[in-house]
Coordinates of C-alpha atoms and ligand atoms in Angstrom, one line a residue:
M1 CA 94.2 113.7 111.0
A2 CA 97.5 115.2 111.6
A3 CA 100.5 112.9 111.6
A4 CA 103.5 112.8 113.9
N5 CA 105.5 114.7 111.2
G6 CA 102.4 116.3 109.6
S7 CA 101.9 113.8 106.8
S8 CA 99.7 110.8 106.4
E9 CA 98.8 108.2 103.8
K10 CA 95.2 106.9 102.7
H11 CA 94.8 103.4 103.6
E12 CA 91.5 101.2 102.9
G13 CA 89.4 104.5 103.3
F14 CA 91.1 105.8 106.3
E15 CA 94.3 107.7 107.0
V16 CA 97.3 106.1 108.6
P17 CA 99.7 108.8 109.9
K18 CA 103.3 108.5 109.0
V19 CA 105.0 108.0 112.4
E20 CA 108.2 109.9 113.3
V21 CA 109.8 108.8 116.5
K22 CA 111.7 111.8 118.0
F23 CA 113.0 110.4 121.2
T24 CA 114.8 107.1 121.4
K25 CA 117.4 107.6 124.2
L26 CA 117.4 107.4 127.8
F27 CA 116.2 110.5 129.6
I28 CA 118.6 111.1 132.6
N29 CA 119.2 114.4 134.5
G30 CA 117.4 116.4 132.0
H31 CA 119.1 115.0 128.9
F32 CA 118.6 112.3 126.3
V33 CA 121.6 110.1 126.4
D34 CA 122.8 106.7 125.0
A35 CA 123.0 103.7 127.3
L36 CA 126.4 103.4 128.8
S37 CA 126.8 100.0 127.2
G38 CA 125.8 101.5 123.8
K39 CA 123.2 98.8 123.4
T40 CA 119.8 99.4 121.8
F41 CA 116.7 97.3 121.4
E42 CA 113.9 97.1 118.9
T43 CA 110.3 98.3 119.4
R44 CA 107.8 96.8 117.1
D45 CA 104.4 97.8 115.6
P46 CA 101.9 95.1 116.7
R47 CA 99.8 95.9 113.5
T48 CA 102.6 94.5 111.3
G49 CA 105.3 93.0 113.5
E50 CA 107.8 95.5 111.9
V51 CA 110.5 97.4 113.8
I52 CA 109.4 101.1 114.4
A53 CA 112.6 102.3 116.1
R54 CA 115.6 101.2 118.1
I55 CA 115.6 102.4 121.6
A56 CA 118.6 102.9 124.0
E57 CA 118.7 99.9 126.2
G58 CA 119.2 100.9 129.9
D59 CA 120.5 98.5 132.5
K60 CA 121.9 98.5 136.0
A61 CA 124.7 101.1 135.2
D62 CA 122.1 103.5 133.6
I63 CA 119.6 103.0 136.5
D64 CA 122.6 103.9 138.9
L65 CA 123.1 107.2 137.0
A66 CA 119.4 108.0 136.9
V67 CA 119.1 107.3 140.7
K68 CA 122.2 109.5 141.3
A69 CA 120.5 112.3 139.4
A70 CA 117.2 111.9 141.2
R71 CA 118.9 111.7 144.6
E72 CA 120.9 115.0 144.0
A73 CA 117.6 116.6 142.8
F74 CA 115.8 115.5 145.9
D75 CA 118.6 116.3 148.5
N76 CA 119.9 119.5 147.0
G77 CA 117.5 120.6 144.2
P78 CA 114.6 123.0 144.2
W79 CA 111.7 120.5 143.6
P80 CA 110.9 119.2 147.2
R81 CA 111.6 122.8 148.5
M82 CA 109.2 124.6 146.3
T83 CA 105.8 125.7 147.6
G84 CA 102.8 123.7 146.4
Y85 CA 101.4 126.4 144.1
I86 CA 102.0 129.9 142.9
R87 CA 101.6 132.7 145.5
P88 CA 102.6 136.0 143.8
T89 CA 102.7 137.8 147.1
I90 CA 104.2 136.3 150.3
Y91 CA 103.6 138.2 153.5
C92 CA 106.1 137.5 156.2
I93 CA 105.3 138.7 159.7
H94 CA 107.9 138.6 162.3
I95 CA 107.6 138.9 166.0
E96 CA 110.2 141.6 166.9
F97 CA 109.0 144.1 164.3
I98 CA 106.1 143.6 162.0
F99 CA 106.9 143.9 158.3
V100 CA 105.5 142.7 155.1
S101 CA 107.7 141.6 152.3
R102 CA 106.6 141.0 148.8
Q103 CA 108.5 138.4 146.9
R104 CA 107.7 136.9 143.5
V105 CA 108.0 133.1 143.5
E106 CA 108.0 131.7 140.0
Q107 CA 108.6 128.0 140.3
E108 CA 105.8 126.4 142.3
R109 CA 105.4 122.6 141.6
G110 CA 101.7 122.8 141.0
R111 CA 102.1 125.5 138.4
I112 CA 104.8 123.5 136.5
L113 CA 102.6 120.5 136.6
H114 CA 99.7 122.5 135.1
R115 CA 102.2 123.7 132.4
F116 CA 103.2 120.0 131.8
A117 CA 99.5 119.1 131.4
D118 CA 99.0 122.0 129.0
L119 CA 101.9 120.7 126.8
I120 CA 100.2 117.2 126.8
D121 CA 97.0 118.8 125.5
Q122 CA 99.0 120.6 122.7
H123 CA 100.4 117.1 121.6
I124 CA 97.5 114.7 122.0
E125 CA 97.5 113.5 118.4
E126 CA 101.2 112.8 118.3
L127 CA 101.1 111.0 121.7
A128 CA 98.1 108.9 120.6
I129 CA 99.9 107.9 117.5
L130 CA 102.9 106.8 119.5
D131 CA 100.7 104.6 121.8
T132 CA 98.9 103.1 118.8
V133 CA 102.0 102.1 117.0
D134 CA 103.8 100.9 120.1
A135 CA 100.9 99.3 122.1
G136 CA 98.4 98.7 119.4
K137 CA 95.9 100.9 121.2
L138 CA 92.9 102.2 119.2
F139 CA 93.9 105.6 118.0
M140 CA 90.6 107.2 118.7
V141 CA 90.6 105.8 122.3
G142 CA 94.0 107.3 122.9
K143 CA 93.1 110.6 121.3
L144 CA 89.8 111.0 123.2
R145 CA 90.3 109.2 126.4
D146 CA 93.9 108.0 127.4
I147 CA 95.9 111.1 126.5
P148 CA 93.4 113.8 127.6
G149 CA 92.9 111.5 130.7
A150 CA 96.6 111.7 131.5
A151 CA 96.5 115.5 131.4
H152 CA 93.4 115.5 133.6
L153 CA 95.1 113.4 136.2
L154 CA 98.2 115.5 136.2
R155 CA 96.0 118.6 136.8
Y156 CA 94.2 116.8 139.6
Y157 CA 97.5 116.3 141.4
A158 CA 98.8 119.8 140.5
G159 CA 95.8 121.2 142.4
A160 CA 96.7 118.9 145.4
A161 CA 100.3 120.1 145.6
D162 CA 99.5 122.9 148.0
K163 CA 97.1 121.0 150.2
I164 CA 99.5 118.6 151.8
H165 CA 99.6 119.1 155.5
G166 CA 99.9 117.1 158.8
A167 CA 97.8 117.7 162.0
T168 CA 98.2 119.1 165.5
L169 CA 98.1 116.2 167.9
K170 CA 96.3 116.0 171.2
M171 CA 99.0 114.6 173.6
S172 CA 98.2 112.9 176.9
Q173 CA 101.3 114.7 178.6
R174 CA 102.7 118.1 178.8
M175 CA 103.9 118.1 175.2
Q176 CA 103.1 119.8 172.0
A177 CA 103.2 117.7 168.9
Y178 CA 102.3 117.9 165.2
T179 CA 102.9 115.8 162.2
L180 CA 104.5 116.8 159.0
K181 CA 103.8 115.1 155.6
E182 CA 107.2 114.8 153.9
P183 CA 108.0 113.6 150.4
V184 CA 109.3 110.1 150.8
G185 CA 112.3 110.7 148.4
V186 CA 113.5 109.0 145.2
V187 CA 110.8 106.9 143.8
G188 CA 111.2 103.9 141.4
H189 CA 108.3 103.4 139.0
I190 CA 108.0 100.2 137.0
V191 CA 105.3 100.5 134.4
P192 CA 103.5 97.8 132.2
W193 CA 102.6 98.0 128.5
N194 CA 98.8 97.8 128.5
Y195 CA 98.1 101.5 129.2
P196 CA 101.4 103.2 128.5
S197 CA 100.2 106.7 129.1
T198 CA 97.6 106.1 131.8
M199 CA 99.9 103.9 133.9
Y200 CA 102.8 106.5 133.5
F201 CA 100.7 109.2 135.0
F202 CA 99.1 107.0 137.7
K203 CA 102.6 106.8 139.0
V204 CA 104.4 109.9 138.1
S205 CA 101.7 112.6 138.8
P206 CA 101.1 112.1 142.6
A207 CA 104.9 111.4 143.2
L208 CA 105.8 114.7 141.5
A209 CA 103.0 116.7 143.3
A210 CA 104.3 115.3 146.7
G211 CA 107.7 116.7 145.9
C212 CA 109.5 113.4 145.1
T213 CA 112.0 112.8 142.3
V214 CA 111.5 109.7 140.2
V215 CA 113.1 107.1 138.0
V216 CA 110.6 105.4 135.5
K217 CA 111.3 102.1 133.9
P218 CA 108.7 101.9 131.1
A219 CA 107.7 98.5 129.7
E220 CA 110.1 97.2 127.0
Q221 CA 107.2 96.9 124.7
T222 CA 106.1 100.6 125.0
P223 CA 108.9 103.1 125.6
L224 CA 107.9 105.7 123.1
S225 CA 105.3 107.9 124.8
A226 CA 107.3 107.6 128.1
L227 CA 110.2 109.4 126.5
F228 CA 108.1 112.0 124.8
Y229 CA 106.6 112.9 128.2
A230 CA 110.1 113.3 129.6
H231 CA 110.6 115.9 126.9
L232 CA 107.4 117.7 127.7
A233 CA 108.2 117.6 131.5
K234 CA 111.4 119.4 130.8
A235 CA 109.8 122.0 128.5
A236 CA 107.3 122.6 131.2
G237 CA 110.0 123.5 133.7
V238 CA 110.4 120.3 135.7
P239 CA 114.0 120.7 136.9
D240 CA 116.8 118.3 135.7
G241 CA 117.0 115.1 137.7
V242 CA 113.4 115.2 138.9
L243 CA 112.0 113.0 136.2
N244 CA 114.2 110.3 134.7
V245 CA 113.1 107.7 132.2
V246 CA 115.2 104.6 131.5
P247 CA 113.7 102.1 129.0
G248 CA 115.1 98.6 129.3
F249 CA 114.2 95.0 130.1
G250 CA 112.6 93.7 133.3
P251 CA 115.4 91.4 134.6
T252 CA 118.1 94.0 134.0
A253 CA 116.8 97.6 134.3
G254 CA 113.6 96.6 136.2
A255 CA 115.5 94.5 138.6
A256 CA 118.0 97.3 139.2
V257 CA 115.3 99.7 140.2
A258 CA 113.7 97.1 142.6
S259 CA 117.0 96.3 144.4
H260 CA 118.6 99.7 144.4
M261 CA 119.8 100.8 147.8
D262 CA 119.1 104.5 147.1
I263 CA 115.6 104.3 145.9
D264 CA 113.2 105.0 148.8
K265 CA 110.0 103.8 147.4
L266 CA 108.9 101.4 144.7
S267 CA 105.6 101.5 142.8
F268 CA 105.0 98.7 140.4
T269 CA 102.2 97.6 138.1
G270 CA 102.4 94.3 136.3
S271 CA 102.1 90.6 136.8
T272 CA 101.7 88.8 140.1
E273 CA 105.0 86.7 139.4
V274 CA 107.0 89.8 138.8
G275 CA 105.3 91.6 141.7
R276 CA 106.6 88.9 144.0
L277 CA 110.1 89.3 142.5
V278 CA 110.2 93.1 143.0
M279 CA 108.9 92.8 146.6
E280 CA 111.6 90.3 147.3
A281 CA 114.3 92.5 145.9
A282 CA 113.1 95.4 147.8
A283 CA 113.2 93.4 151.1
K284 CA 116.6 92.1 150.3
S285 CA 118.1 95.4 149.5
N286 CA 117.1 98.5 151.7
L287 CA 113.6 97.4 152.7
K288 CA 112.0 100.2 150.6
P289 CA 108.2 100.3 150.8
V290 CA 106.5 98.7 147.9
S291 CA 103.1 99.2 146.3
L292 CA 101.9 96.6 143.8
E293 CA 99.0 96.7 141.3
L294 CA 99.0 93.1 139.9
G295 CA 95.8 93.0 137.8
G296 CA 93.2 90.4 138.4
K297 CA 90.3 88.3 137.3
S298 CA 87.5 90.8 137.8
P299 CA 84.0 89.1 137.7
V300 CA 80.9 90.8 136.5
I301 CA 77.8 89.5 138.3
V302 CA 74.7 89.7 136.2
F303 CA 71.4 89.3 138.1
D304 CA 68.0 88.2 136.7
D305 CA 66.5 91.7 136.8
A306 CA 69.4 93.2 134.8
D307 CA 69.0 94.8 131.3
V308 CA 70.8 92.2 129.2
D309 CA 71.9 94.7 126.5
M310 CA 73.3 97.0 129.1
A311 CA 75.1 94.0 130.8
V312 CA 76.5 92.8 127.5
N313 CA 77.6 96.4 126.4
L314 CA 79.2 97.1 129.8
V315 CA 82.3 95.1 129.0
N316 CA 82.9 92.8 126.1
F317 CA 85.8 90.9 127.4
A318 CA 85.5 89.9 131.1
T319 CA 84.6 87.0 133.4
Y320 CA 80.8 86.9 133.9
T321 CA 78.8 85.2 136.5
N322 CA 75.2 84.9 135.5
K323 CA 72.0 84.2 137.3
E324 CA 70.4 81.1 135.8
G325 CA 67.3 82.9 134.4
I326 CA 69.4 85.3 132.3
Y327 CA 72.2 83.1 131.2
D328 CA 70.9 81.9 127.7
A329 CA 69.8 85.5 126.7
F330 CA 73.1 86.8 127.8
V331 CA 75.3 84.3 125.9
K332 CA 73.2 84.8 122.7
K333 CA 73.6 88.7 122.8
A334 CA 77.3 88.5 123.8
A335 CA 78.0 86.2 120.9
E336 CA 76.1 88.5 118.5
L337 CA 78.1 91.4 119.7
A338 CA 81.4 89.6 119.5
K339 CA 80.6 88.6 115.8
K340 CA 79.8 92.2 115.0
S341 CA 83.2 93.4 116.4
V342 CA 85.4 94.8 113.8
V343 CA 89.0 93.6 114.2
G344 CA 91.6 95.5 112.3
D345 CA 94.1 98.5 112.1
P346 CA 93.8 100.6 115.2
F347 CA 93.9 103.8 113.1
N348 CA 90.7 102.9 111.3
P349 CA 87.9 104.6 113.2
R350 CA 85.4 101.8 112.4
V351 CA 87.6 99.2 114.2
N352 CA 86.8 98.5 117.7
Q353 CA 89.4 95.8 118.4
G354 CA 93.0 96.3 117.2
P355 CA 95.9 94.1 117.8
Q356 CA 95.3 95.4 121.4
A357 CA 91.7 94.4 122.3
R358 CA 89.0 96.9 123.4
T359 CA 89.7 96.5 127.0
S360 CA 93.3 97.2 126.1
Q361 CA 94.4 93.8 127.3
C362 CA 95.9 92.0 124.5
H363 CA 98.8 90.9 122.3
V364 CA 101.1 93.9 122.1
D365 CA 103.9 91.6 120.8
K366 CA 104.4 88.1 119.7
D367 CA 104.8 86.7 123.2
Q368 CA 101.6 88.1 124.4
Y369 CA 99.8 87.0 121.2
E370 CA 101.1 83.4 121.6
K371 CA 100.2 83.5 125.4
V372 CA 96.5 84.3 124.5
L373 CA 96.3 81.5 121.8
K374 CA 97.7 79.1 124.5
Y375 CA 95.0 80.1 126.9
I376 CA 92.3 79.6 124.2
D377 CA 93.6 76.1 123.6
I378 CA 93.8 75.3 127.4
G379 CA 90.1 76.4 127.8
Q380 CA 89.1 74.1 125.0
R381 CA 91.0 71.1 126.4
E382 CA 89.8 71.7 129.9
G383 CA 86.3 71.3 128.7
A384 CA 84.9 74.8 128.2
T385 CA 82.6 75.4 125.2
L386 CA 84.0 77.8 122.5
V387 CA 80.9 79.8 121.3
T388 CA 82.7 82.1 119.0
G389 CA 86.2 83.2 117.9
G390 CA 89.3 81.5 119.1
K391 CA 91.5 81.9 116.0
P392 CA 94.1 84.3 114.8
C393 CA 92.9 86.8 112.1
G394 CA 94.7 88.9 109.5
D395 CA 97.8 87.8 107.5
K396 CA 100.1 90.0 109.5
G397 CA 100.3 91.5 113.0
Y398 CA 99.1 90.1 116.2
Y399 CA 95.3 89.9 115.9
I400 CA 92.9 87.4 117.5
E401 CA 89.2 87.0 117.0
P402 CA 86.9 88.1 119.8
T403 CA 86.4 84.9 121.8
I404 CA 83.7 83.6 124.1
F405 CA 83.7 80.5 126.3
T406 CA 80.7 79.2 128.1
D407 CA 80.4 76.2 130.6
V408 CA 83.6 77.6 132.3
K409 CA 84.0 76.1 135.8
D410 CA 85.4 78.1 138.6
D411 CA 88.6 76.0 138.9
M412 CA 89.4 76.1 135.1
T413 CA 92.7 77.8 134.2
I414 CA 90.8 80.4 132.0
A415 CA 88.6 81.3 135.0
Q416 CA 91.6 81.6 137.4
D417 CA 94.4 83.3 135.3
E418 CA 94.3 86.8 134.1
I419 CA 94.3 86.6 130.2
F420 CA 95.5 89.7 128.5
G421 CA 93.3 89.1 125.4
P422 CA 89.8 89.4 123.9
V423 CA 88.6 86.5 125.7
M424 CA 85.2 86.4 127.6
S425 CA 84.6 83.5 130.1
L426 CA 80.9 82.9 131.1
I427 CA 81.2 81.0 134.3
I428 CA 78.6 78.5 135.4
K429 CA 75.3 80.0 136.5
F430 CA 74.4 80.7 140.1
K431 CA 71.0 80.3 141.9
T432 CA 71.3 82.5 145.0
V433 CA 72.9 85.8 145.9
E434 CA 75.1 83.9 148.4
E435 CA 76.3 81.6 145.7
A436 CA 77.2 84.5 143.4
I437 CA 79.2 86.2 146.2
Q438 CA 81.0 82.9 146.9
K439 CA 81.9 82.3 143.2
A440 CA 83.0 85.9 142.9
N441 CA 85.3 85.7 145.9
N442 CA 86.6 82.3 144.8
T443 CA 89.8 83.7 143.2
R444 CA 93.1 84.6 144.6
Y445 CA 92.7 88.1 143.0
G446 CA 90.6 91.0 144.2
L447 CA 91.1 93.9 141.8
A448 CA 87.6 94.8 140.8
A449 CA 84.1 93.5 140.3
G450 CA 80.9 94.5 138.4
I451 CA 77.4 94.1 139.6
V452 CA 74.5 94.4 137.2
T453 CA 71.1 94.7 138.9
K454 CA 68.2 97.1 139.4
N455 CA 67.8 96.0 143.0
I456 CA 69.5 98.4 145.4
D457 CA 69.5 96.1 148.3
I458 CA 71.2 93.4 146.3
A459 CA 73.7 95.9 145.0
N460 CA 74.5 97.2 148.4
M461 CA 74.8 93.7 149.9
V462 CA 77.0 92.4 147.2
S463 CA 79.3 95.4 147.0
R464 CA 80.2 95.0 150.6
S465 CA 80.6 91.2 150.4
I466 CA 83.0 91.1 147.5
R467 CA 86.7 91.1 148.5
A468 CA 87.9 93.5 145.8
G469 CA 89.3 97.1 145.7
V470 CA 86.9 98.5 143.4
I471 CA 83.1 97.8 142.7
W472 CA 81.2 99.0 139.7
I473 CA 77.4 98.9 140.0
N474 CA 75.7 99.1 136.5
C475 CA 78.8 100.4 135.0
Y476 CA 82.3 99.2 134.3
F477 CA 85.8 100.7 134.0
A478 CA 84.4 103.8 135.8
F479 CA 87.7 105.4 136.5
D480 CA 88.2 109.0 137.8
P481 CA 91.2 110.9 139.2
D482 CA 89.4 111.1 142.6
A483 CA 88.5 107.4 142.7
P484 CA 91.4 105.3 144.2
F485 CA 92.2 102.1 142.1
G486 CA 94.0 99.1 143.4
G487 CA 93.5 95.6 144.6
Y488 CA 92.7 93.4 147.6
K489 CA 94.4 89.9 148.0
M490 CA 96.9 89.0 145.3
S491 CA 95.9 91.9 143.2
G492 CA 98.3 93.8 145.3
F493 CA 98.2 96.7 147.7
G494 CA 98.5 100.5 147.6
K495 CA 96.3 102.6 145.4
D496 CA 96.7 104.6 142.2
M497 CA 94.7 107.8 141.8
G498 CA 92.8 109.8 144.4
M499 CA 94.3 111.3 147.6
D500 CA 95.3 107.7 148.6
A501 CA 98.0 107.7 145.8
L502 CA 99.4 111.0 147.0
E503 CA 99.7 109.4 150.5
K504 CA 101.9 106.7 149.0
Y505 CA 104.6 109.3 148.2
L506 CA 104.5 111.0 151.6
Q507 CA 105.7 109.9 155.0
T508 CA 104.6 111.1 158.3
K509 CA 107.0 112.7 160.7
T510 CA 105.9 113.4 164.3
V511 CA 107.5 116.5 165.9
A512 CA 107.2 116.8 169.7
T513 CA 108.3 119.4 172.3
P514 CA 107.7 119.8 176.0
L515 CA 105.1 122.4 177.1
Y516 CA 105.9 124.7 180.1
N517 CA 103.5 126.9 182.0
T518 CA 100.6 126.6 179.5
P519 CA 97.1 126.6 180.7
W520 CA 96.1 123.5 178.8
L521 CA 97.5 120.7 176.7
Ligands
ADP1 P1 102.8 92.1 132.0 O1 102.4 90.7 132.2 O2 101.9 93.3 132.1 O3 103.7 92.3 130.8 P2 105.2 92.1 133.7 O4 105.0 91.9 135.1 O5 105.9 91.1 132.9 O6 103.7 92.5 133.2 O7 106.0 93.5 133.3 C1 105.6 94.7 133.9 C2 106.9 95.5 134.1 O8 107.8 94.9 135.0 C3 107.6 95.9 132.8 O9 108.1 97.1 132.9 C4 108.7 94.8 132.9 O10 109.9 95.2 132.2 C5 109.0 94.8 134.4 N1 109.8 93.6 134.8 C6 109.7 92.3 134.3 N2 110.5 91.5 135.1 C7 111.0 92.2 136.0 C8 111.9 91.9 137.2 N3 112.5 90.7 137.3 N4 112.2 92.9 137.9 C9 111.7 94.2 137.9 N5 110.9 94.5 136.8 C10 110.5 93.5 136.0

C-alpha cells in the first residue's frame, strides 16, 4: 500500500500508511491562505483521538472574501461563459455573406471537469487515506468505492455540461418565446462529515457543470480531502475563484454562508435542526433558494417470502420492520452477523467496522461517539431489548460494538431519531401489508426505504405507498450518478445526483418577442 508520503509501517499484520497532510489552509481565489483572524483548529484521528493537523479556521470575514472571489469569477470570469465541451472547430455562418471560421477553443467546462476526474483517479490512495484518518472511513471502502465514485460522478456531469438547453414555447398569441437555462450564480455548499468525498462531489460537480461558482464549507471534523480536491481542481484548470473551500465551524463559517447576501443558492446536507437554521437564515437574508438533504430514519421492510440471508446482509445497521413469520429467524441471523463483525483499525482490510461504522454513520469524533452511547442508553431505558453489543470497545479511539435492539416500538426515541452509529432497531412485527406501510410512513422523515420480497405485486404496491424519496427493492444503498437522491417530508427537498441535481443549479429565463407577418405561431 502506498502511503501519502510513500512510506508505511507494519501494524498487527497490516500496513498503516504514514499520513502527510499537505493542505491545511483556506482555498480562496485559487490560493491557499491563512484565515484573516490567524486562527486554526485541530482535526483529530478517530482511531486514536490524536491531533492529525491544525487547519486554518475560516469565519465570516473569510467567507466574505471567498464569496467576493466567486462573484467576480461568475460575473466577469471565463467559467460561466465557456462552452459546455470541447469543439475543436467552430463553424460560424453569417447571413450577409457566408463564411466558415475555424477557431480553437481550449477551455471548455466539461473537458476541465474530465481532467479534474483524471487527477482524482491518479490520487485515489492518498485521498482514501485522508478520509480514513479524518472521518474513520474504512480505507478499502474509500479506495474502491468513495474516491473512484467521486471521479465517476464528476465525469457524469462533465458529460452533461454541453447538454443544457431550454425549449421553444408554443405561445397563445402572436409571440415567439423560448426558455434559457442559466447558471444560478454563486452557490454556497455546506457539507457534513459522514461521506466527506461523496458529499463534496454530490454538491460541487453539478454546480460546476452548470457554470456556477462555489464556496464550500466542509464539516469541521473532515476538512482534509476537501482541501486536497481544491488543489486538484486548480491543477485541472478550474479558473481561480470558481471553487473556494473554507473550513470552519457551523455557527460561524456555516452561518455566514447561509445568511450571505451575495450567495444566490444554498445546498446543505446535515441534520434537521441545522437545516431549519440555514433555511431561516436564507429567508432572513436575500431569500436565496435552499435545498436540504437532512438524513432520515429509513426502514427496511422484510416480508415473509424474503431470503433471510439476503435481507440480513443488505444492510447491517438500519431500522427493520419484519413480517411476523420471519421475525425470529431474522433476529437470530442478524445477531450472529453482528457478533462476527470485526471492529478495529479502518486500515486493516479484515475489519468491517472502523470508528466509522459500516454504513458510514458513526462516531467521527468524541461528541458523535458520546451521542451514540446516549441513544443506546435511552433505548434500554425506554424498554427495548438489547440483543447484542451496546458497549464501547478498544482502549483508545471512538469504537462502539455493533448493537441490535428488538422489541422496539414505533414511538421510541431510537425508532424515531436518526442515530449515526452501528445500531440496528428491529421494530415490532407487522401482520398485513397495510400495517407495514402504515408503520414505514409513521416517521417525520422520508429519505429512503428498503423492501425485501420476491412478490412483484407487493413490491410495486409498497414502493408507491411509501412516502420517501428513494425505494430500494431487494437491494440497499443502490446509488448511481443517474439516480436522484433526496428526501420527502422532513428529510428535506431538492435532489443530489442525476439530472435533477443539475436543474438545482440552473434557473429558467423566458425570452419573448412579438411576431409580425408570420404564417403561424
Ligand atoms: P451532522 O449531524 O451530520 O454533524 P450538522 O447539521 O451538525 O450535521 O452539520 C452539517 C454541516 O452543517 C457541517 O458542515 C456543520 O459545520 C454545518 N453547520 C452546523 N451548524 C450550522 C449553522 N448554524 N449554520 C450553518 N451551518 C452549520
